[in-house]
Coordinates of C-alpha atoms and ligand atoms in Angstrom, one line a residue:
X1 CA 0.0 0.0 0.0
X2 CA 1.6 3.3 -1.1
X3 CA 2.4 5.6 1.8
X4 CA 0.9 9.0 1.4
X5 CA 3.8 11.4 2.0
X6 CA 1.8 14.5 1.3
X7 CA 0.9 16.8 4.2
X8 CA -2.6 16.6 5.6
X9 CA -5.1 18.3 3.2
X10 CA -5.8 21.2 5.5
X11 CA -2.1 22.0 5.9
X12 CA -1.2 21.7 2.3
X13 CA -0.5 25.1 0.7
X14 CA -2.0 25.9 -2.7
X15 CA 0.1 27.7 -5.2
X16 CA -0.9 29.2 -8.5
X17 CA 1.7 29.6 -11.2
X18 CA 0.9 32.1 -13.9
X19 CA 3.3 32.3 -16.9
X20 CA 3.0 32.1 -20.7
X21 CA 6.2 30.1 -20.7
X22 CA 4.7 26.5 -20.6
X23 CA 8.1 24.9 -20.1
X24 CA 8.7 27.0 -17.1
X25 CA 5.2 26.1 -15.8
X26 CA 5.8 22.4 -16.2
X27 CA 9.2 22.4 -14.5
X28 CA 8.3 24.6 -11.6
X29 CA 5.1 22.6 -11.0
X30 CA 7.1 19.4 -10.7
X31 CA 9.5 21.0 -8.3
X32 CA 6.9 22.5 -6.1
X33 CA 4.8 19.4 -6.0
X34 CA 7.8 17.5 -4.9
X35 CA 8.0 19.9 -2.0
X36 CA 4.4 19.0 -1.0
X37 CA 2.6 21.9 -2.5
X38 CA -0.7 21.7 -4.3
X39 CA 0.0 23.5 -7.6
X40 CA -2.2 24.9 -10.3
X41 CA -1.0 26.5 -13.5
X42 CA -2.4 29.2 -15.8
X43 CA -0.7 30.4 -19.0
X44 CA -2.9 33.4 -19.4
X45 CA -4.3 36.2 -17.2
X46 CA -7.9 35.1 -17.9
X47 CA -7.2 31.5 -16.8
X48 CA -5.4 32.8 -13.7
X49 CA -8.5 34.7 -12.7
X50 CA -10.7 31.6 -13.4
X51 CA -8.5 29.4 -11.1
X52 CA -8.5 32.1 -8.4
X53 CA -12.3 32.1 -8.5
X54 CA -12.4 28.3 -7.9
X55 CA -9.9 27.9 -5.1
X56 CA -8.3 29.9 -2.4
X57 CA -4.6 30.0 -3.1
X58 CA -1.9 30.8 -0.5
X59 CA 0.6 32.1 -3.0
X60 CA 0.8 33.1 -6.7
X61 CA 3.9 33.2 -8.8
X62 CA 3.0 35.6 -11.5
X63 CA 4.8 36.7 -14.6
X64 CA 4.5 40.4 -14.9
X65 CA 4.3 40.4 -18.7
X66 CA 1.6 38.2 -20.0
X67 CA 0.2 38.3 -23.5
X68 CA -3.4 39.0 -22.5
X69 CA -2.9 41.0 -19.2
X70 CA -0.9 43.6 -17.5
X71 CA 0.9 41.9 -14.6
X72 CA 0.3 44.6 -12.0
X73 CA -3.3 45.0 -12.8
X74 CA -3.8 41.2 -12.7
X75 CA -2.1 41.2 -9.3
X76 CA -4.6 43.8 -8.0
X77 CA -7.5 41.7 -9.1
X78 CA -6.1 38.5 -7.6
X79 CA -5.5 40.3 -4.3
X80 CA -9.1 41.6 -4.4
X81 CA -10.3 38.0 -4.5
X82 CA -8.0 36.8 -1.8
X83 CA -6.4 39.5 0.3
X84 CA -4.2 37.0 2.2
X85 CA -2.5 35.8 -1.0
X86 CA 1.3 35.9 -1.1
X87 CA 2.2 37.3 -4.6
X88 CA 5.7 36.7 -6.1
X89 CA 6.3 38.6 -9.3
X90 CA 8.6 37.3 -12.2
X91 CA 9.9 39.2 -15.1
X92 CA 12.3 38.6 -17.9
X93 CA 13.9 42.0 -17.8
X94 CA 15.4 43.7 -14.9
X95 CA 13.4 46.8 -14.5
X96 CA 13.5 48.8 -11.3
X97 CA 10.3 50.5 -12.3
X98 CA 8.4 47.2 -12.7
X99 CA 9.8 46.0 -9.4
X100 CA 8.7 49.0 -7.5
X101 CA 5.3 49.0 -9.3
X102 CA 4.6 45.4 -8.4
X103 CA 5.8 45.9 -4.8
X104 CA 3.5 48.9 -4.5
X105 CA 0.6 46.8 -5.7
X106 CA 1.1 44.4 -2.8
X107 CA 3.7 41.9 -4.2
X108 CA 5.7 40.0 -1.5
X109 CA 8.8 39.7 -3.7
X110 CA 10.1 40.4 -7.1
X111 CA 12.3 37.8 -9.0
X112 CA 14.2 38.1 -12.2
X113 CA 13.9 35.4 -14.8
X114 CA 15.5 32.9 -15.3
X115 CA 14.7 31.9 -11.8
X116 CA 16.8 29.5 -9.9
X117 CA 14.3 26.9 -8.6
X118 CA 15.9 26.7 -5.1
X119 CA 15.7 30.5 -4.9
X120 CA 12.0 30.5 -5.9
X121 CA 11.3 27.8 -3.3
X122 CA 13.0 29.7 -0.6
X123 CA 11.1 32.9 -1.5
X124 CA 7.8 31.0 -1.5
X125 CA 8.6 29.5 1.9
X126 CA 9.4 33.0 3.3
X127 CA 6.2 34.4 1.8
X128 CA 4.1 31.6 3.3
X129 CA 5.8 32.0 6.7
X130 CA 5.0 35.7 6.6
X131 CA 1.4 34.8 5.7
X132 CA 1.3 32.3 8.6
X133 CA 2.6 35.0 11.0
X134 CA 0.0 37.5 9.7
X135 CA -2.8 35.0 10.2
X136 CA -1.5 34.1 13.6
X137 CA -1.2 37.7 14.6
X138 CA -4.8 38.2 13.5
X139 CA -5.9 35.2 15.5
X140 CA -4.1 36.4 18.6
X141 CA -5.6 39.9 18.2
X142 CA -9.0 38.4 17.9
X143 CA -8.4 36.3 20.9
X144 CA -7.2 39.3 22.8
X145 CA -10.2 41.3 21.7
X146 CA -12.5 38.4 22.8
X147 CA -10.9 38.1 26.2
X148 CA -11.1 41.9 26.6
X149 CA -14.8 41.7 25.9
X150 CA -15.2 38.8 28.4
X151 CA -13.3 40.7 31.1
X152 CA -15.4 43.8 30.5
X153 CA -18.5 41.7 30.7
X154 CA -17.4 40.0 33.9
X155 CA -16.4 43.3 35.4
X156 CA -19.8 44.8 34.6
X157 CA -21.6 41.8 36.2
X158 CA -19.4 41.8 39.3
X159 CA -19.9 45.5 39.8
X160 CA -23.6 45.3 39.3
X161 CA -24.1 42.4 41.7
X162 CA -22.0 44.0 44.4
X163 CA -24.5 46.9 44.7
X164 CA -27.2 45.0 46.7
X165 CA -27.7 42.5 49.4
X166 CA -31.1 41.4 48.2
X167 CA -31.0 38.3 46.0
X168 CA -33.8 39.4 43.7
X169 CA -32.1 42.8 43.1
X170 CA -28.8 41.0 42.6
X171 CA -30.2 38.8 39.9
X172 CA -32.0 41.7 38.2
X173 CA -28.7 43.7 38.3
X174 CA -26.8 40.8 36.8
X175 CA -29.3 40.4 34.0
X176 CA -29.3 44.1 33.3
X177 CA -25.5 44.0 33.1
X178 CA -25.6 41.1 30.6
X179 CA -28.3 42.6 28.4
X180 CA -26.2 45.0 26.3
X181 CA -23.9 42.2 25.2
X182 CA -26.3 39.2 25.2
X183 CA -29.6 40.9 24.6
X184 CA -30.5 38.7 21.7
X185 CA -30.3 35.6 23.8
X186 CA -32.7 34.5 26.5
X187 CA -31.4 34.1 30.0
X188 CA -33.0 32.7 33.1
X189 CA -31.9 32.2 36.7
X190 CA -33.6 29.6 38.9
X191 CA -32.9 29.3 42.6
X192 CA -33.2 26.1 44.7
X193 CA -36.4 25.7 46.6
X194 CA -38.0 22.5 48.0
X195 CA -37.4 19.9 45.2
X196 CA -37.8 22.7 42.6
X197 CA -35.6 25.3 41.0
X198 CA -37.7 28.4 41.1
X199 CA -37.5 31.1 38.4
X200 CA -36.0 34.1 40.2
X201 CA -35.1 36.3 37.2
X202 CA -35.1 36.2 33.4
X203 CA -35.1 38.2 30.2
X204 CA -36.1 37.4 26.7
X205 CA -38.4 34.5 27.6
X206 CA -42.0 34.4 26.4
X207 CA -44.8 34.1 28.9
X208 CA -45.2 30.4 27.9
X209 CA -41.5 29.6 28.5
X210 CA -41.6 31.6 31.8
X211 CA -44.5 29.4 32.9
X212 CA -42.7 26.2 31.9
X213 CA -39.5 27.3 33.7
X214 CA -41.3 28.7 36.7
X215 CA -40.7 25.6 38.9
X216 CA -38.2 23.1 37.3
X217 CA -38.1 19.8 39.2
X218 CA -34.7 19.1 40.7
X219 CA -35.0 15.5 39.5
X220 CA -35.6 16.2 35.8
X221 CA -34.2 17.8 32.7
X222 CA -31.0 19.5 31.9
X223 CA -31.4 22.2 34.6
X224 CA -32.1 19.5 37.2
X225 CA -29.0 17.5 36.1
X226 CA -26.8 20.6 36.3
X227 CA -28.1 21.4 39.7
X228 CA -27.6 17.9 41.0
X229 CA -24.1 17.3 39.5
X230 CA -22.7 20.8 39.7
X231 CA -21.5 20.6 36.1
X232 CA -22.4 22.8 33.1
X233 CA -24.3 21.2 30.2
X234 CA -24.6 22.5 26.6
X235 CA -27.7 21.0 25.1
X236 CA -28.7 20.9 21.5
X237 CA -31.2 18.9 19.5
X238 CA -30.1 15.3 19.4
X239 CA -27.1 16.0 21.6
X240 CA -26.0 13.3 24.0
X241 CA -25.4 15.8 26.7
X242 CA -29.0 16.7 27.0
X243 CA -32.1 17.8 25.2
X244 CA -33.4 21.4 25.0
X245 CA -36.5 21.7 27.1
X246 CA -39.6 21.3 24.9
X247 CA -40.9 24.8 25.8
X248 CA -37.7 26.4 24.5
X249 CA -37.3 24.0 21.5
X250 CA -40.9 24.8 20.5
X251 CA -40.0 28.5 20.2
X252 CA -37.1 27.8 17.9
X253 CA -34.2 27.8 20.4
X254 CA -31.5 25.6 19.0
X255 CA -28.9 25.9 21.7
X256 CA -29.3 25.9 25.5
X257 CA -26.5 26.0 28.1
X258 CA -27.1 25.6 31.8
X259 CA -24.4 26.4 34.3
X260 CA -24.6 25.7 38.0
X261 CA -24.8 28.5 40.6
X262 CA -22.6 27.3 43.5
X263 CA -20.6 29.2 46.1
X264 CA -18.7 27.9 49.1
X265 CA -19.9 24.4 48.4
X266 CA -23.5 25.5 48.5
X267 CA -25.7 24.6 45.6
X268 CA -27.8 27.7 45.0
X269 CA -29.5 27.1 41.6
X270 CA -28.8 27.3 37.9
X271 CA -28.4 29.8 35.2
X272 CA -29.7 29.0 31.7
X273 CA -28.7 30.6 28.3
X274 CA -30.9 29.9 25.3
X275 CA -30.0 30.9 21.8
X276 CA -31.9 30.6 18.5
X277 CA -28.6 30.3 16.7
X278 CA -26.8 26.9 16.8
X279 CA -24.0 28.5 18.9
X280 CA -23.9 30.0 22.3
X281 CA -23.5 33.8 23.0
X282 CA -20.2 33.1 24.8
X283 CA -18.0 30.1 25.6
X284 CA -19.3 27.8 28.3
X285 CA -16.3 29.0 30.4
X286 CA -17.4 32.6 30.2
X287 CA -21.0 31.7 31.1
X288 CA -19.7 29.7 34.1
X289 CA -17.6 32.7 35.2
X290 CA -20.7 35.0 35.0
X291 CA -22.6 32.4 37.0
X292 CA -19.8 32.3 39.5
X293 CA -19.9 36.1 40.1
X294 CA -23.6 35.9 40.5
X295 CA -23.3 32.9 42.9
X296 CA -20.9 34.7 45.2
X297 CA -23.2 37.7 45.4
X298 CA -26.3 35.6 46.1
X299 CA -24.4 33.5 48.7
X300 CA -23.2 36.7 50.4
X301 CA -26.7 38.0 50.6
X302 CA -27.9 34.8 52.1
X303 CA -25.2 34.8 54.7
X304 CA -26.0 38.5 55.5
X305 CA -29.7 37.6 55.8
X306 CA -28.8 34.7 58.1
X307 CA -26.5 36.9 60.2
X308 CA -29.2 39.6 60.4
X309 CA -31.9 37.2 61.4
X310 CA -29.6 35.6 64.0
X311 CA -29.0 39.1 65.3
X312 CA -32.7 39.9 65.2
X313 CA -33.4 36.6 67.0
X314 CA -30.8 37.5 69.7
X315 CA -32.3 41.0 70.0
X316 CA -35.8 39.4 70.3
X317 CA -34.5 37.0 72.9
X318 CA -33.0 39.8 74.9
X319 CA -36.2 41.8 74.5
X320 CA -38.3 38.9 75.7
X321 CA -36.1 38.4 78.8
X322 CA -36.3 42.1 79.5
X323 CA -40.0 42.0 79.0
X324 CA -40.4 38.9 81.3
X325 CA -38.3 40.6 83.9
X326 CA -40.3 43.8 83.6
X327 CA -43.7 42.1 83.5
X328 CA -43.0 39.9 86.5
X329 CA -41.7 42.9 88.4
X330 CA -44.8 44.8 87.6
X331 CA -47.0 41.8 88.6
X332 CA -45.0 41.1 91.7
X333 CA -45.1 44.6 93.1
X334 CA -48.9 44.8 93.7
X335 CA -49.0 41.1 94.6
X336 CA -46.4 41.7 97.3
X337 CA -48.5 44.5 98.8
X338 CA -51.7 42.5 98.7
X339 CA -49.9 39.5 100.3
X340 CA -48.3 41.7 103.0
X341 CA -51.6 43.3 104.0
X342 CA -53.5 40.0 103.8
X343 CA -50.9 38.2 105.9
X344 CA -51.1 40.9 108.5
X345 CA -54.8 40.7 108.7
X346 CA -54.6 36.9 109.1
X347 CA -52.4 37.2 112.2
X348 CA -54.4 35.9 115.2
X349 CA -52.2 37.4 117.9
X350 CA -52.6 41.0 116.7
X351 CA -55.8 43.1 116.8
X352 CA -56.2 46.1 114.5
X353 CA -58.5 49.0 115.1
X354 CA -61.2 49.7 112.6
X355 CA -59.2 52.6 110.9
X356 CA -56.1 50.4 110.4
X357 CA -58.3 47.6 109.1
X358 CA -59.9 50.0 106.7
X359 CA -56.5 51.3 105.5
X360 CA -55.3 47.7 104.9
X361 CA -58.4 46.8 102.9
X362 CA -58.2 49.9 100.8
X363 CA -54.6 49.1 100.0
X364 CA -55.5 45.6 99.0
X365 CA -58.4 46.8 96.9
X366 CA -56.2 49.4 95.1
X367 CA -53.4 47.0 94.4
X368 CA -55.8 44.4 93.1
X369 CA -57.2 47.0 90.7
X370 CA -53.6 47.8 89.6
X371 CA -53.0 44.1 89.0
X372 CA -56.2 43.7 87.1
X373 CA -55.4 46.8 84.9
X374 CA -51.9 45.5 84.1
X375 CA -53.4 42.1 83.0
X376 CA -56.1 43.9 81.0
X377 CA -53.4 46.0 79.3
X378 CA -51.4 43.0 78.3
X379 CA -54.5 41.2 76.9
X380 CA -55.5 44.3 75.0
X381 CA -52.0 44.6 73.5
X382 CA -52.3 41.0 72.4
X383 CA -55.6 41.7 70.7
X384 CA -54.3 44.8 69.0
X385 CA -51.2 43.0 67.7
X386 CA -53.4 40.2 66.4
X387 CA -55.6 42.8 64.6
X388 CA -58.5 41.5 66.7
X389 CA -59.5 44.7 68.4
X390 CA -63.2 45.1 68.0
X391 CA -64.5 48.6 67.8
X392 CA -68.1 49.7 68.6
X393 CA -68.1 52.9 66.7
X394 CA -70.7 55.6 66.6
X395 CA -70.8 59.4 65.9
X396 CA -69.9 61.4 68.9
X397 CA -69.3 65.1 69.6
X398 CA -65.7 65.6 70.7
X399 CA -67.0 67.2 74.0
X400 CA -69.0 64.0 74.7
X401 CA -65.9 61.9 74.2
X402 CA -63.9 64.1 76.6
X403 CA -66.7 64.2 79.2
X404 CA -66.9 60.4 79.2
X405 CA -63.6 60.4 81.0
X406 CA -64.0 63.4 83.3
X407 CA -63.9 61.4 86.5
X408 CA -60.8 59.3 85.8
X409 CA -59.0 62.4 84.5
X410 CA -59.9 64.4 87.6
X411 CA -58.6 61.6 89.8
X412 CA -55.4 61.3 87.9
X413 CA -54.6 65.0 88.1
X414 CA -55.4 65.6 91.8
X415 CA -51.9 67.0 92.2
X416 CA -51.8 68.9 89.0
X417 CA -53.8 71.7 87.3
X418 CA -55.8 70.1 84.5
X419 CA -57.2 72.5 81.8
X420 CA -59.5 71.3 79.1
X421 CA -59.8 73.4 76.0
X422 CA -62.2 72.2 73.3
X423 CA -62.5 74.4 70.2
X424 CA -66.1 75.3 69.3
X425 CA -67.9 73.8 66.3
X426 CA -65.8 70.7 65.9
X427 CA -66.9 68.0 63.6
X428 CA -68.2 64.8 65.3
X429 CA -65.9 61.8 65.4
X430 CA -66.8 58.3 64.4
X431 CA -65.2 56.3 67.3
X432 CA -65.5 53.6 69.9
X433 CA -65.9 56.1 72.7
X434 CA -64.6 53.7 75.4
X435 CA -61.4 53.0 73.5
X436 CA -60.7 56.6 72.6
X437 CA -61.5 57.5 76.2
X438 CA -58.8 54.9 77.3
X439 CA -56.3 56.6 75.0
X440 CA -57.0 60.0 76.5
X441 CA -56.8 58.7 80.1
X442 CA -53.5 57.0 79.3
X443 CA -52.0 60.2 77.9
X444 CA -53.1 62.3 80.8
X445 CA -52.0 59.7 83.3
X446 CA -48.5 59.8 81.7
X447 CA -48.5 63.6 81.8
X448 CA -49.2 63.4 85.5
X449 CA -46.7 60.6 86.1
X450 CA -43.8 62.3 84.3
X451 CA -44.4 65.9 85.5
X452 CA -43.8 67.6 88.8
X453 CA -46.7 68.2 91.1
X454 CA -48.5 71.5 90.7
X455 CA -47.7 71.9 87.0
X456 CA -50.2 72.4 84.2
X457 CA -51.6 69.6 82.1
X458 CA -53.7 70.6 79.2
X459 CA -56.1 68.5 77.2
X460 CA -57.1 70.3 74.0
X461 CA -59.2 69.4 70.9
X462 CA -59.2 71.2 67.6
X463 CA -59.4 70.3 63.9
X464 CA -57.9 71.0 60.5
X465 CA -59.2 70.4 57.0
X466 CA -60.1 66.7 57.4
X467 CA -59.0 65.7 60.9
X468 CA -59.9 66.2 64.5
X469 CA -56.9 66.5 66.7
X470 CA -56.6 65.8 70.5
X471 CA -53.6 67.1 72.3
X472 CA -52.3 66.4 75.8
X473 CA -49.4 68.6 76.9
X474 CA -47.5 68.8 80.1
X475 CA -44.6 70.6 81.7
X476 CA -42.7 67.5 82.8
X477 CA -39.3 65.9 82.1
X478 CA -40.0 65.6 78.3
X479 CA -38.7 62.9 76.0
X480 CA -35.3 63.1 74.3
X481 CA -35.8 63.5 70.5
X482 CA -34.1 60.2 69.7
X483 CA -36.6 58.3 71.9
X484 CA -39.8 60.0 70.5
X485 CA -40.5 57.3 67.9
X486 CA -39.6 54.4 70.2
X487 CA -41.9 55.4 73.1
X488 CA -44.8 54.0 70.9
X489 CA -43.1 50.6 70.7
X490 CA -44.4 48.1 73.3
X491 CA -42.5 47.8 76.5
X492 CA -40.2 50.7 75.6
X493 CA -39.4 53.1 78.5
X494 CA -37.0 56.0 78.2
X495 CA -33.7 54.7 79.7
X496 CA -33.5 57.4 82.3
X497 CA -33.3 56.4 86.0
X498 CA -35.9 59.1 86.9
X499 CA -38.4 57.5 84.4
X500 CA -37.5 53.9 85.4
X501 CA -38.2 54.8 89.1
X502 CA -41.9 55.4 88.2
X503 CA -44.2 52.5 88.0
X504 CA -45.0 51.6 84.4
X505 CA -44.9 48.7 81.9
X506 CA -44.1 50.6 78.7
X507 CA -47.4 49.3 77.2
X508 CA -49.6 52.4 77.6
X509 CA -48.4 54.3 74.5
X510 CA -48.3 51.3 72.2
X511 CA -51.9 50.5 73.2
X512 CA -52.8 54.2 72.5
X513 CA -51.2 53.9 69.0
X514 CA -53.0 50.6 68.4
X515 CA -56.4 52.2 69.3
X516 CA -55.8 55.4 67.3
X517 CA -54.6 53.5 64.2
X518 CA -57.6 51.1 64.4
X519 CA -59.7 54.3 63.9
X520 CA -57.7 55.3 60.9
X521 CA -55.7 57.9 62.8
X522 CA -52.1 58.6 63.9
X523 CA -50.4 59.6 67.0
X524 CA -47.1 61.5 67.6
X525 CA -45.2 63.4 70.2
X526 CA -43.0 66.5 70.2
X527 CA -41.2 68.5 72.8
X528 CA -42.6 71.6 74.4
X529 CA -40.6 74.9 74.1
X530 CA -40.0 75.2 77.8
X531 CA -39.5 71.4 78.4
X532 CA -42.4 68.9 78.7
X533 CA -44.1 66.9 76.0
X534 CA -47.0 67.3 73.7
X535 CA -48.8 64.2 72.5
X536 CA -51.3 64.6 69.6
X537 CA -53.5 62.1 68.0
X538 CA -55.5 62.8 64.8
X539 CA -58.8 61.1 63.9
X540 CA -60.5 61.4 60.5
X541 CA -63.5 63.7 60.8
X542 CA -66.8 61.8 61.0
X543 CA -69.4 62.5 58.3
X544 CA -72.1 65.1 59.3
X545 CA -74.5 62.3 60.1
X546 CA -75.2 63.4 63.6
X547 CA -76.3 67.1 63.5
X548 CA -76.9 67.0 67.2
X549 CA -73.4 65.8 67.8
X550 CA -72.0 68.6 65.7
X551 CA -73.9 71.2 67.5
X552 CA -73.1 70.1 71.0
X553 CA -69.4 69.6 70.0
Ligands
ADP601 P1 -45.2 53.5 80.9 O1 -45.6 54.9 81.2 O2 -46.0 52.5 81.5 O3 -43.7 53.3 81.1 P2 -45.9 54.2 78.2 O4 -46.0 53.3 77.0 O5 -47.2 54.9 78.6 O6 -45.4 53.3 79.4 O7 -44.8 55.2 77.9 C1 -43.6 54.8 77.4 C2 -42.5 55.7 77.9 O8 -42.6 56.9 77.3 C3 -42.5 55.9 79.3 O9 -41.8 54.9 80.0 C4 -41.7 57.3 79.4 O10 -40.3 57.0 79.3 C5 -42.2 58.0 78.2 N1 -43.3 58.9 78.4 C6 -44.6 58.7 78.1 N2 -45.3 59.8 78.3 C7 -44.4 60.7 78.8 C8 -44.6 62.1 79.2 N3 -45.8 62.7 79.2 N4 -43.5 62.7 79.6 C9 -42.3 62.1 79.5 N5 -42.1 60.9 79.2 C10 -43.1 60.1 78.8

């Protein structure tokens, strides 16, 4: 069996010899073939152009003076057809002008006839080497350009995903960053849920495909396999690696790559790229690098969330302990008083006069009331927080509301000067009078509790365009600006020893806020110019359904 000594077909170089000297053509063809070149010959310019039309030549050896064509013109036309061609010009006469002319027209070299075959061979080799270097340089430039593009893309993605700690926003930012480069492709991101990979972001997908990819089973399909095995897959119709999901194939997608989203050994989900062309928008490596950037950002956000919720849990735990300590202290104080007086009364060896007996029983009665109120407050707070506060609302004149609590207000301000100032002609309010009364009592009770004896406490009512406003102001210790929002949180008490020394649970104002909000209103506090606080709550004006209420208000 003859051994094929010729180079492999792809690496064989094709050479076109153009000369009207048929003897020269024959000899040179033999020499070049022996060197492994594929050689075609053309004795005329026309035949040379025909051959160049049929095949891509690497080099042409061209006689400058052909009977039917001007050598330099023919050279230009050949170069038009294949710009990478290496042209070597031949001439019978030494002519500097011809040489310069042909070199100016793109010739690689200029040889004088008769040509020494070995010289011709060496020039051809040099020309082809130069051509190889040019091609290689082009390839390297292209490669550099490509990797620049990939680096820019990755940089854009990594900058975009670093801007947030919210997984949804991170995914949206990554997709936004990809769009300018890969907008003509469809991309989806599915994150791991219970047995499913749930669609967490996409672009370019139709509603039908979105529905199909909304919850991809972990156990099935290309995406499932990538998630389970942590290896990228490039799927194409009939490919052994995996089939394109029917929903995508049905819409003309011909190429589908899925890369895993993993970070720190955690499997987070998958990222899919679908293309209607038979090739991917980028190499699988680049897609995996994009997915890697995204994975790190998602994992960081998860870790941050976990750390935050652990911190929140710790805070909640601390709050709960504080609350328990506070509540048990509050419950214990009246119980201790009741127990003390009751034990004294039970002593058989002591006799008390009627006055002392009376004092003991009053103390027991008051402390029992305090205890009952505390328990009521806690139960009420629970109802408010569950959204289960029932309101028995009706239309009332503002004055009627205030008068419904005259007695408790008077009792609470025995050691203060209470002034009540209700503006005339106020609109009625549509309220549960008992609850709003409780809120007013609470605010006045606080005013008395946190103000020195003998100071003024003012309860006023007025209105603006669409709200009725109740205000309770005092000349007490006031509330530092940074605590003014917090005092409405349950169990919050201003961390001031003077405040902490007063009895209190920190529930009163949060109950007030719950009641006011249940009426569609809002409550706030501000400082008074000369010290002291001013609490205001606003209620929507009731419709003018009750004329009588409006008049008496
Ligand atoms: P309590 O009075 O039982 O502590 P509240 O919820 O009624 O609970 O009030 C919460 C906190 O707001 C109080 O502990 C106190 O620090 C502050 N506060 C409330 N009302 C006043 C007021 N009129 N003047 C100064 N501080 C007040």
